[in-house]
Coordinates of C-alpha atoms in Angstrom, one line a residue:
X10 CA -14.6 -29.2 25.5
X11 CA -12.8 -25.9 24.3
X12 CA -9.6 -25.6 23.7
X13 CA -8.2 -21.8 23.9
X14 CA -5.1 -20.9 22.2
X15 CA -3.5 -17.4 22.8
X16 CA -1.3 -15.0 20.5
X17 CA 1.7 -16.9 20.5
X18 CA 0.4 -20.6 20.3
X19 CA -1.8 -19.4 17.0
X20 CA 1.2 -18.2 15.1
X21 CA 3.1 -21.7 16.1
X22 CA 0.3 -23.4 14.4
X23 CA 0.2 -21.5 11.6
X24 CA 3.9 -21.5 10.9
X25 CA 3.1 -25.7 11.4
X26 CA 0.7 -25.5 8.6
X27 CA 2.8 -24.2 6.3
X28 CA 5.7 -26.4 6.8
X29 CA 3.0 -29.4 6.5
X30 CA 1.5 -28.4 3.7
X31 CA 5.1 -27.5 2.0
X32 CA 6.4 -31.5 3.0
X33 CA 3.1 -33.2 2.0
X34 CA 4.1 -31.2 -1.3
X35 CA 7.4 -32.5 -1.3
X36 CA 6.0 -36.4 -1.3
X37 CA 2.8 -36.3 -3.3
X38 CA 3.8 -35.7 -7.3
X39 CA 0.0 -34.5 -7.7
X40 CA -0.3 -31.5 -5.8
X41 CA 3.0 -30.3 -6.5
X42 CA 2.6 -30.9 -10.6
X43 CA -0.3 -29.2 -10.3
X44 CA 0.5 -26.2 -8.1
X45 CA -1.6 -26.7 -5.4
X46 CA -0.6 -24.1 -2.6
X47 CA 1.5 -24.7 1.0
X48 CA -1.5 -23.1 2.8
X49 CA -4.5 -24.9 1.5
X50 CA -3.1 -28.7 1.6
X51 CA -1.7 -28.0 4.9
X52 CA -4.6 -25.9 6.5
X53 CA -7.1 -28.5 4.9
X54 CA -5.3 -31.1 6.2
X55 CA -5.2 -29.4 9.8
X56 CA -9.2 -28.4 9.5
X57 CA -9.8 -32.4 8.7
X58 CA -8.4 -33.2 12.0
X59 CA -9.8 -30.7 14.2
X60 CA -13.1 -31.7 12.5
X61 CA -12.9 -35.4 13.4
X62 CA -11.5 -34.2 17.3
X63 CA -14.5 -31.9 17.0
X64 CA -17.2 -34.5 16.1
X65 CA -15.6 -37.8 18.0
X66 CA -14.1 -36.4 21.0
X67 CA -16.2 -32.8 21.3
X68 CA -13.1 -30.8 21.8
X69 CA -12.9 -27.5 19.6
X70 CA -10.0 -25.5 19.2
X71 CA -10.4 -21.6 19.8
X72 CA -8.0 -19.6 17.6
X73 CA -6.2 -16.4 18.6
X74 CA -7.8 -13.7 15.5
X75 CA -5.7 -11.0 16.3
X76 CA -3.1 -11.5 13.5
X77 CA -5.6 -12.6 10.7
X78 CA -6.2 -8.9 9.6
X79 CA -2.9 -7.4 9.8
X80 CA -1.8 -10.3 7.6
X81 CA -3.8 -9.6 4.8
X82 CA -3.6 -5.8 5.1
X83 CA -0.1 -6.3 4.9
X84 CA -0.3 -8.6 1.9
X85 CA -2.6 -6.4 -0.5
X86 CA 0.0 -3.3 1.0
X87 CA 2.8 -5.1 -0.5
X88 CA 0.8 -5.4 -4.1
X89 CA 0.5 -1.7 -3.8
X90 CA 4.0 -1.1 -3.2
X91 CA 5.2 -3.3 -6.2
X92 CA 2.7 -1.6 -8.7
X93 CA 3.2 1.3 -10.9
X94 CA 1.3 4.1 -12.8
X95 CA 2.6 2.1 -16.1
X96 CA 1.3 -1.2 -15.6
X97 CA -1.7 0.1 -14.5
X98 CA -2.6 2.2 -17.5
X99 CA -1.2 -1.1 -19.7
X100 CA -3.7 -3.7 -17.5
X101 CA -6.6 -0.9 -18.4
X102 CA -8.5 -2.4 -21.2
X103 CA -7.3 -5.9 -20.0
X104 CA -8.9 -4.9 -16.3
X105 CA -12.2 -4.1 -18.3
X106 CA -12.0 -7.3 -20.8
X107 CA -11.5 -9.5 -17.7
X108 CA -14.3 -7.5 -15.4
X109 CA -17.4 -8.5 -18.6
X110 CA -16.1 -12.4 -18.0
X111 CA -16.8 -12.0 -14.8
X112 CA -19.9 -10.6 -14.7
X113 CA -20.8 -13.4 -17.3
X114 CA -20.2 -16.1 -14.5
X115 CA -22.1 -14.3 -12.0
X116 CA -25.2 -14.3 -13.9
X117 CA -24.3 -17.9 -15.2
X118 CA -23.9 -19.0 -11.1
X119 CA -27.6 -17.4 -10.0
X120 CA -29.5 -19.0 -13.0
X121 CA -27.9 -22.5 -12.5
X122 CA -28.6 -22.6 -9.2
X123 CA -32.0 -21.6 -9.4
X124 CA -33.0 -24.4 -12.3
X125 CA -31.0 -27.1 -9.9
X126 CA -32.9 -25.8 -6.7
X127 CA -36.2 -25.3 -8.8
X128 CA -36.0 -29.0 -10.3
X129 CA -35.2 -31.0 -6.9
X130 CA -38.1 -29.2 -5.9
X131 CA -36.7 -27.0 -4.0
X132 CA -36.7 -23.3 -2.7
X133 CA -34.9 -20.8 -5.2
X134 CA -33.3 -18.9 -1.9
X135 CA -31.1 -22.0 -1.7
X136 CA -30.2 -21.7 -5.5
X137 CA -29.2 -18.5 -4.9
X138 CA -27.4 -18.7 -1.3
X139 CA -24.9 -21.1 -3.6
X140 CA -24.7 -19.0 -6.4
X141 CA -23.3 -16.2 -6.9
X142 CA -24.1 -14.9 -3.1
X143 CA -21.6 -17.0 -1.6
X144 CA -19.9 -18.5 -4.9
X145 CA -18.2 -14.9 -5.8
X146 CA -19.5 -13.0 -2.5
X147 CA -17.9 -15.4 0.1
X148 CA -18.9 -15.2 4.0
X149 CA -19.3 -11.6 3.9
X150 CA -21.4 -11.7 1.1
X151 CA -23.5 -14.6 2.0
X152 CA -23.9 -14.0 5.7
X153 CA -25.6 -10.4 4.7
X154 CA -28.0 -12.1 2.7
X155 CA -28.8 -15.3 4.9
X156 CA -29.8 -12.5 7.3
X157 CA -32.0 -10.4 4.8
X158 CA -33.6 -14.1 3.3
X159 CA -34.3 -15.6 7.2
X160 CA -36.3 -12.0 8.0
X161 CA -40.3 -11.7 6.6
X162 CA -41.4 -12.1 3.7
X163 CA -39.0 -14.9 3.0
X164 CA -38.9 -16.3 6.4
X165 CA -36.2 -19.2 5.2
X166 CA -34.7 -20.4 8.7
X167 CA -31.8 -22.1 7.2
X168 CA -30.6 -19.1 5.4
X169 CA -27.4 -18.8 7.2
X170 CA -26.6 -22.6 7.6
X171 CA -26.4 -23.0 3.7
X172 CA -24.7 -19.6 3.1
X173 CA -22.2 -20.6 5.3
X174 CA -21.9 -23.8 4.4
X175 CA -21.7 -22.8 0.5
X176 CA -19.0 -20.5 1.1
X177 CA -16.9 -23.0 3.6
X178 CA -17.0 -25.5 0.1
X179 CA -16.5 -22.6 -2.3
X180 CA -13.2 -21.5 -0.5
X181 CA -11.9 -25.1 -0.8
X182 CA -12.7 -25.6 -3.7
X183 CA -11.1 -22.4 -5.0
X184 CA -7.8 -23.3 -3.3
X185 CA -7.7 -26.4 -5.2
X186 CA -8.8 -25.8 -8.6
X187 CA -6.9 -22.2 -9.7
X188 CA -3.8 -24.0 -9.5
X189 CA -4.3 -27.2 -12.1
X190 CA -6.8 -25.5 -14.5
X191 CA -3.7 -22.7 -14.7
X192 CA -1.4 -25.3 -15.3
X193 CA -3.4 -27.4 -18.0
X194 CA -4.0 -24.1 -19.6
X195 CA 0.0 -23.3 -19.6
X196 CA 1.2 -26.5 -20.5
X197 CA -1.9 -27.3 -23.9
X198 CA -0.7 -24.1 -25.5
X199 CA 3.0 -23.9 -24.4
X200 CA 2.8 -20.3 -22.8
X201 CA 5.7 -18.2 -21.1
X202 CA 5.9 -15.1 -19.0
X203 CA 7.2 -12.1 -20.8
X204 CA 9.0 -11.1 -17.5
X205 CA 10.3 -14.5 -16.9
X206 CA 13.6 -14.0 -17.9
X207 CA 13.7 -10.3 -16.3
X208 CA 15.5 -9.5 -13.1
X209 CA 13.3 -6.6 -12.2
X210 CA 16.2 -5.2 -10.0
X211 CA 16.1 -1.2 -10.1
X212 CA 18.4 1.0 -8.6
X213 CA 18.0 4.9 -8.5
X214 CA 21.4 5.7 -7.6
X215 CA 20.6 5.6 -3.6
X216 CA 20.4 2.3 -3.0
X217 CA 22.9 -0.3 -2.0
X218 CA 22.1 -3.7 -3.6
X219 CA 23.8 -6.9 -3.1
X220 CA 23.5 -9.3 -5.7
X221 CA 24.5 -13.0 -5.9
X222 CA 24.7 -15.6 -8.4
X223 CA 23.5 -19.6 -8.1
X224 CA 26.4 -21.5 -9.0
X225 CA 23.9 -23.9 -10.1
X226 CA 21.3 -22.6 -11.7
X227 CA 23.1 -19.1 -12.6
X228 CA 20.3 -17.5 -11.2
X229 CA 20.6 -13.9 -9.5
X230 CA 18.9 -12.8 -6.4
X231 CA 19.1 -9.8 -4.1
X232 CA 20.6 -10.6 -0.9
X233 CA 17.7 -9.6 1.7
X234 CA 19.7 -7.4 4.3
X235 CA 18.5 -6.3 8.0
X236 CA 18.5 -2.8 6.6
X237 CA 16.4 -3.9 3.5
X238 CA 13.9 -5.3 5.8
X239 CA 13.7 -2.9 8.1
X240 CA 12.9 -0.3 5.1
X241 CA 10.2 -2.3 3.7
X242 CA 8.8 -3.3 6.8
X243 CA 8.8 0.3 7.8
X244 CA 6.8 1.2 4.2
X245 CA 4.2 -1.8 4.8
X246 CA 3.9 -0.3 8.5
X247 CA 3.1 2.8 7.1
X248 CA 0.6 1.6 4.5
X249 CA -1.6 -0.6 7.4
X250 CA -1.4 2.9 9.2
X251 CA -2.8 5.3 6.7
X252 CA -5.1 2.3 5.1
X253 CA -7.0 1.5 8.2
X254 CA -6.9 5.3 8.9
X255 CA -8.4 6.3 5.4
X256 CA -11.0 3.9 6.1
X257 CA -12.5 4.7 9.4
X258 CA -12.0 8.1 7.8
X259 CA -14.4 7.2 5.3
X260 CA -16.9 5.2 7.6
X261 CA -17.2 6.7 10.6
X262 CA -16.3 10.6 9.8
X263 CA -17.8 11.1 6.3
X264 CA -20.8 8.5 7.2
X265 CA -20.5 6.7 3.8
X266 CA -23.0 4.0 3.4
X267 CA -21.2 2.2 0.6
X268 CA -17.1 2.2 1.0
X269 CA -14.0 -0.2 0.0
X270 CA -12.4 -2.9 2.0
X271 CA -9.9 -1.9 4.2
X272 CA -7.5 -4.0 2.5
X273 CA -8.2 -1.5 -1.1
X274 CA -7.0 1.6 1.1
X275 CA -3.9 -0.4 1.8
X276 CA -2.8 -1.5 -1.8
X277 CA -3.4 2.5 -2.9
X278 CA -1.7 4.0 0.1
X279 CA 1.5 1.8 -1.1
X280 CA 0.7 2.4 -4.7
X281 CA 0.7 6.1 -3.9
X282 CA 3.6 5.5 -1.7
X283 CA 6.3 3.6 -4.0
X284 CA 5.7 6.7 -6.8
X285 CA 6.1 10.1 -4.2
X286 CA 9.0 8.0 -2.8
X287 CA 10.6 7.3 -6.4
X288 CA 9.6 10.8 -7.4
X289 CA 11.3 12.3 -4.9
X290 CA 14.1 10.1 -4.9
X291 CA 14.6 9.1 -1.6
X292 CA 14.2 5.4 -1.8
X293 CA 14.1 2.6 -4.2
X294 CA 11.8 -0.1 -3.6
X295 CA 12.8 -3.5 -4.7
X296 CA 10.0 -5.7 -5.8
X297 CA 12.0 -8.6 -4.6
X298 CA 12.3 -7.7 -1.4
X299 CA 8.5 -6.5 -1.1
X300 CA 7.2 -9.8 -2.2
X301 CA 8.9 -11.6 0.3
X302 CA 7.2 -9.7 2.9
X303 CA 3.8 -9.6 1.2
X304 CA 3.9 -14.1 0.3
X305 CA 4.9 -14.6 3.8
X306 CA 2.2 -12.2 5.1
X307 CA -0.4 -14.1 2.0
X308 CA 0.5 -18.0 3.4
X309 CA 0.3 -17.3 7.4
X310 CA -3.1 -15.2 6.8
X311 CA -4.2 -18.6 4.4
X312 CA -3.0 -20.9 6.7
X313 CA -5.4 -19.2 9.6
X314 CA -8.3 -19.2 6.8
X315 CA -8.7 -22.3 6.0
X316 CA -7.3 -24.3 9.5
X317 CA -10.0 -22.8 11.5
X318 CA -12.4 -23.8 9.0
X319 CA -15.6 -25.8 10.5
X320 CA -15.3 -28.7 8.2
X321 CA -18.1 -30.3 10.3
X322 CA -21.0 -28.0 8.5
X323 CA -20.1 -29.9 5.1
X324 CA -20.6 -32.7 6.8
X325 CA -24.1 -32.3 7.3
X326 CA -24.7 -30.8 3.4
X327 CA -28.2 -31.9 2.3
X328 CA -27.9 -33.7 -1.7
X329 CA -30.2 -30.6 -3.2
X330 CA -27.0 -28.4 -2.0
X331 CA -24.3 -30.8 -2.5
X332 CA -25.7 -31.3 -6.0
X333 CA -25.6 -27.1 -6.6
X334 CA -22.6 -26.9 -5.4
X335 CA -21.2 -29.6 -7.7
X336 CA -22.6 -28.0 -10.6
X337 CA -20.8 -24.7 -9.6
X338 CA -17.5 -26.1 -9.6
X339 CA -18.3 -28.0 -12.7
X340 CA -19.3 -24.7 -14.5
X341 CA -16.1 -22.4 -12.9
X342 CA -13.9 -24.8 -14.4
X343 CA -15.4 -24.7 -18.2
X344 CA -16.2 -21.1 -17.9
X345 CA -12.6 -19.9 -17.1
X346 CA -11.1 -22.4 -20.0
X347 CA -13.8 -21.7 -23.0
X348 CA -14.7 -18.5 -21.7
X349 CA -11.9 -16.2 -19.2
X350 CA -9.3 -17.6 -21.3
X351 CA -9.7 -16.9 -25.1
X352 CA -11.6 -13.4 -24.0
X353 CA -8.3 -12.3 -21.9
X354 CA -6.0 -12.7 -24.9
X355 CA -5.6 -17.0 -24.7
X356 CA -1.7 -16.0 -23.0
X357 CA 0.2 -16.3 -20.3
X358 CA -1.6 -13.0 -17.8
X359 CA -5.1 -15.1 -19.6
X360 CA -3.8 -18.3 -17.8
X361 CA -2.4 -16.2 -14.6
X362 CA -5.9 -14.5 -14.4
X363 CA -8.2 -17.9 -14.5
X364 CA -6.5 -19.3 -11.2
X365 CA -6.9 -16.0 -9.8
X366 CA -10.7 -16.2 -11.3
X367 CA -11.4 -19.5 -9.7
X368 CA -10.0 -18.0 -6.3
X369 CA -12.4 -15.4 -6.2
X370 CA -15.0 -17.0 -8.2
X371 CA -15.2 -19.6 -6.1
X372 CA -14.1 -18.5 -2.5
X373 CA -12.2 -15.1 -1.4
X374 CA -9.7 -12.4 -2.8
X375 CA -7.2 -13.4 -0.8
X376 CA -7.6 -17.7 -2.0
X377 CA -7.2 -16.0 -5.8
X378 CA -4.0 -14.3 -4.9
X379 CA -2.3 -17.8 -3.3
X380 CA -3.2 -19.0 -6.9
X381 CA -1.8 -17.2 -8.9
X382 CA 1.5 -16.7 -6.4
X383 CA 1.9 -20.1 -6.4
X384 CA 1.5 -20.3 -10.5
X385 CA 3.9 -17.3 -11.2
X386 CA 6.0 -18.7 -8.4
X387 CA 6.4 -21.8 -11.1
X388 CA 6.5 -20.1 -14.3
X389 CA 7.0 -16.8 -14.3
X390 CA 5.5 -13.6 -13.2
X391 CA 2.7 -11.8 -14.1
X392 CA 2.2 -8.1 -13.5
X393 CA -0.8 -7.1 -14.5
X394 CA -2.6 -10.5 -12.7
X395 CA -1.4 -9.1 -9.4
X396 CA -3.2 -5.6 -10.3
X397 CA -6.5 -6.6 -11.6
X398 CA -6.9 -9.8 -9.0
X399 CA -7.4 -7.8 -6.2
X400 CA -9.2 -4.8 -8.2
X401 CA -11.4 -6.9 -9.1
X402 CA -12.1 -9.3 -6.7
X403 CA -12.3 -6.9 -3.8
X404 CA -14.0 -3.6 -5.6
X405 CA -15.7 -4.2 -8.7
X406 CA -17.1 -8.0 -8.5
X407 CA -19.1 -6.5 -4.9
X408 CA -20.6 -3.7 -6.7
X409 CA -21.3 -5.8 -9.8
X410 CA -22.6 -9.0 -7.5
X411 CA -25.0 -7.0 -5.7
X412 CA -26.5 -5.9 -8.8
X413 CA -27.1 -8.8 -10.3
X414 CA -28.4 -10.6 -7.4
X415 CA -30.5 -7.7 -6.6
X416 CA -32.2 -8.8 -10.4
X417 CA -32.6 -12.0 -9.5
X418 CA -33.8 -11.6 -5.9
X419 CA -37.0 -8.9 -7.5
X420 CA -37.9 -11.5 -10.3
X421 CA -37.6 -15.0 -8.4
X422 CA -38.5 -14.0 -4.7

């Protein structure tokens, strides 16, 4: 039986989800010690129980989709309207630095799971379905090949099952791991965020800006007004406009075989927004009051991601697969401490940058930028994190990805 929920009854669940996963936070010392995100324990917990409905009673629940884009567009917008010219142009040679490490796993992911496929006896297509094809490409990435590898000359039926299934384990497994590793990394060598201790309130002269103090904790914060939101809803509005625009622009008018996600057009239309409109000076944007927008936007789209997950094809996971997979985790987790780490500087951004790097490594962009918003939510922000994350896990790693797995596809296949 099929369950259909409309607009209105998806959002309730998703607003559940989050206010599960934040209570089952709350009570268990483990997950929050170890920064393990609202949106993946409660959307895990939600997927295990439509999974056991699904398998012992044959009902499926039908999710509403319509908000799942405009979530993350709005998200990746916000990034763009909290970014400058000047950390960009100081996250250069980091954004380079960072971009060799991952290409370094990608290679690493391929040729492990071709030696574990090869040495259970089995087909190198499934070695490289859960490597780097769904490891760092996700569902996108791994349906496109499943459908390439299940055509002549490879003629592997299963293609798809294991791609997605590969994926569906990468993205949990990415929720869960950024958060601890980022933490074990902070806590060994005693590292602080520069901008910790920095209000990163701005004013131009135009803006009105309310501030109040914690009696408590002596803490400031920006009182978040109906005409504050309002302004930055209006400036996210207009970036999901112009983003989506730019891109059917791109696709459909100037016929471009190879193009960005739509989510890249967003972050640069808001990027290119927050400097015309500072330039100009006729607003102010407060980062503050953007990134309120843009986490609530992040743990809703989350929540959607990983609830309607279809736990039940892990269920099923043959033990030449389960064992890959295994090994994949095994090696994101060593290669982002001995490897990300020391090569991004061994700070603060280095430890920020490996739970955004087991996000993306492991799942999706948007997994990597709940990790490292729910580290710098703990310990401090990090600027250039939040630029290169999402340059790099929704641009570069593709481009880089399909090389490599074009190398391994002509010498294996």
């Amino acid at each position: 039986m099929k369950i259909e929920l409309d607009f209105y009854a998806t959002l309730l669940c998703l607003v559940f989800v989050l206010f599960l996963g934040k209570l089952v936070i709350q009570r268990v010392e483990f997950l929050r010690k170890y920064d393990i995100p609202k949106p993946v324990v409660g959307g895990i917990i939600v997927a295990v129980v439509l999974t056991i409905l699904y398998k012992y009673a044959n009902i499926e629940f039908l999710f509403d989709t319509e908000l799942k884009e405009p979530l993350m567009l709005a998200f990746f917008s916000s990034i763009g309207l909290m970014a400058n010219f000047a950390s960009l142009k100081k996250g250069g040679s980091k954004l380079v630095i960072f971009l060799v490490a991952v290409c370094g796993l990608l290679i690493l992911q391929n040729a492990i799971g071709v030696l574990i496929a090869n040495a259970l006896g089995e087909q190198s297509m499934i070695g490289l379905l859960a490597g780097s094809i769904t490891m760092s490409g996700g569902h996108g990435t791994g349906a496109a090949w499943a459908h390439e590898f299940a055509k002549a000359p490879h003629n592997f039926a299963s293609a798809m099952e294991v791609a997605m299934t590969s994926a569906t384990f990468g993205l949990v497994a990415g929720g869960f791991m950024g958060g601890p590793i980022a933490n074990y990394l902070i806590k060994k060598h005693k590292l602080k965020s520069n901008a910790a201790e920095q209000s990163h309130i701005h004013d131009a002269g135009n803006n009105e800006i309310d501030i109040y103090e914690d009696k408590q904790t002596h803490k400031k914060y920006v009182y978040f007004t109906e005409t504050n939101f309002l302004a930055n809803l209006s400036l996210i509005a207009i970036c999901l406009y112009v983003g989506t625009e730019l891109s059917h622009f791109v696709k459909d008018t100037l016929k471009i075989s190879f193009t960005l996600p739509t989510f890249v057009y967003c972050l640069f239309t808001g990027l290119v927004l927050r400097h015309l409109l500072s330039a100009f000076k006729v607003h102010n944007i407060i980062d503050e009051e953007v990134k309120v927008l843009g986490n609530v936007s992040l743990s809703l789209f989350l929540a959607f991601a990983l609830m309607t997950l279809k736990l039940w094809e892990l269920l099923d996971l043959a033990l030449p697969l389960l064992t890959i997979l295994s090994a994949q985790v095994i090696l994101m987790a060593l290669y982002v401490i001995f490897v990300t780490f020391p090569v991004c500087g061994s700070n603060y951004d280095a430890a920020v940058l490996c739970a955004g790097h087991c996000g993306f490594g492991l799942g999706a962009t948007p997994t990597a930028m709940v990790n490292i918003q729910t580290v710098t939510e703990h310990y401090g922000m990090s600027y250039i994190s939040f630029i290169i994350i999402p340059l790099c896990g929704a641009f570069f790693i593709d481009i880089v990805n399909s090389i490599v797995i074009n190398f391994f596809v002509s010498y294996l296949l």
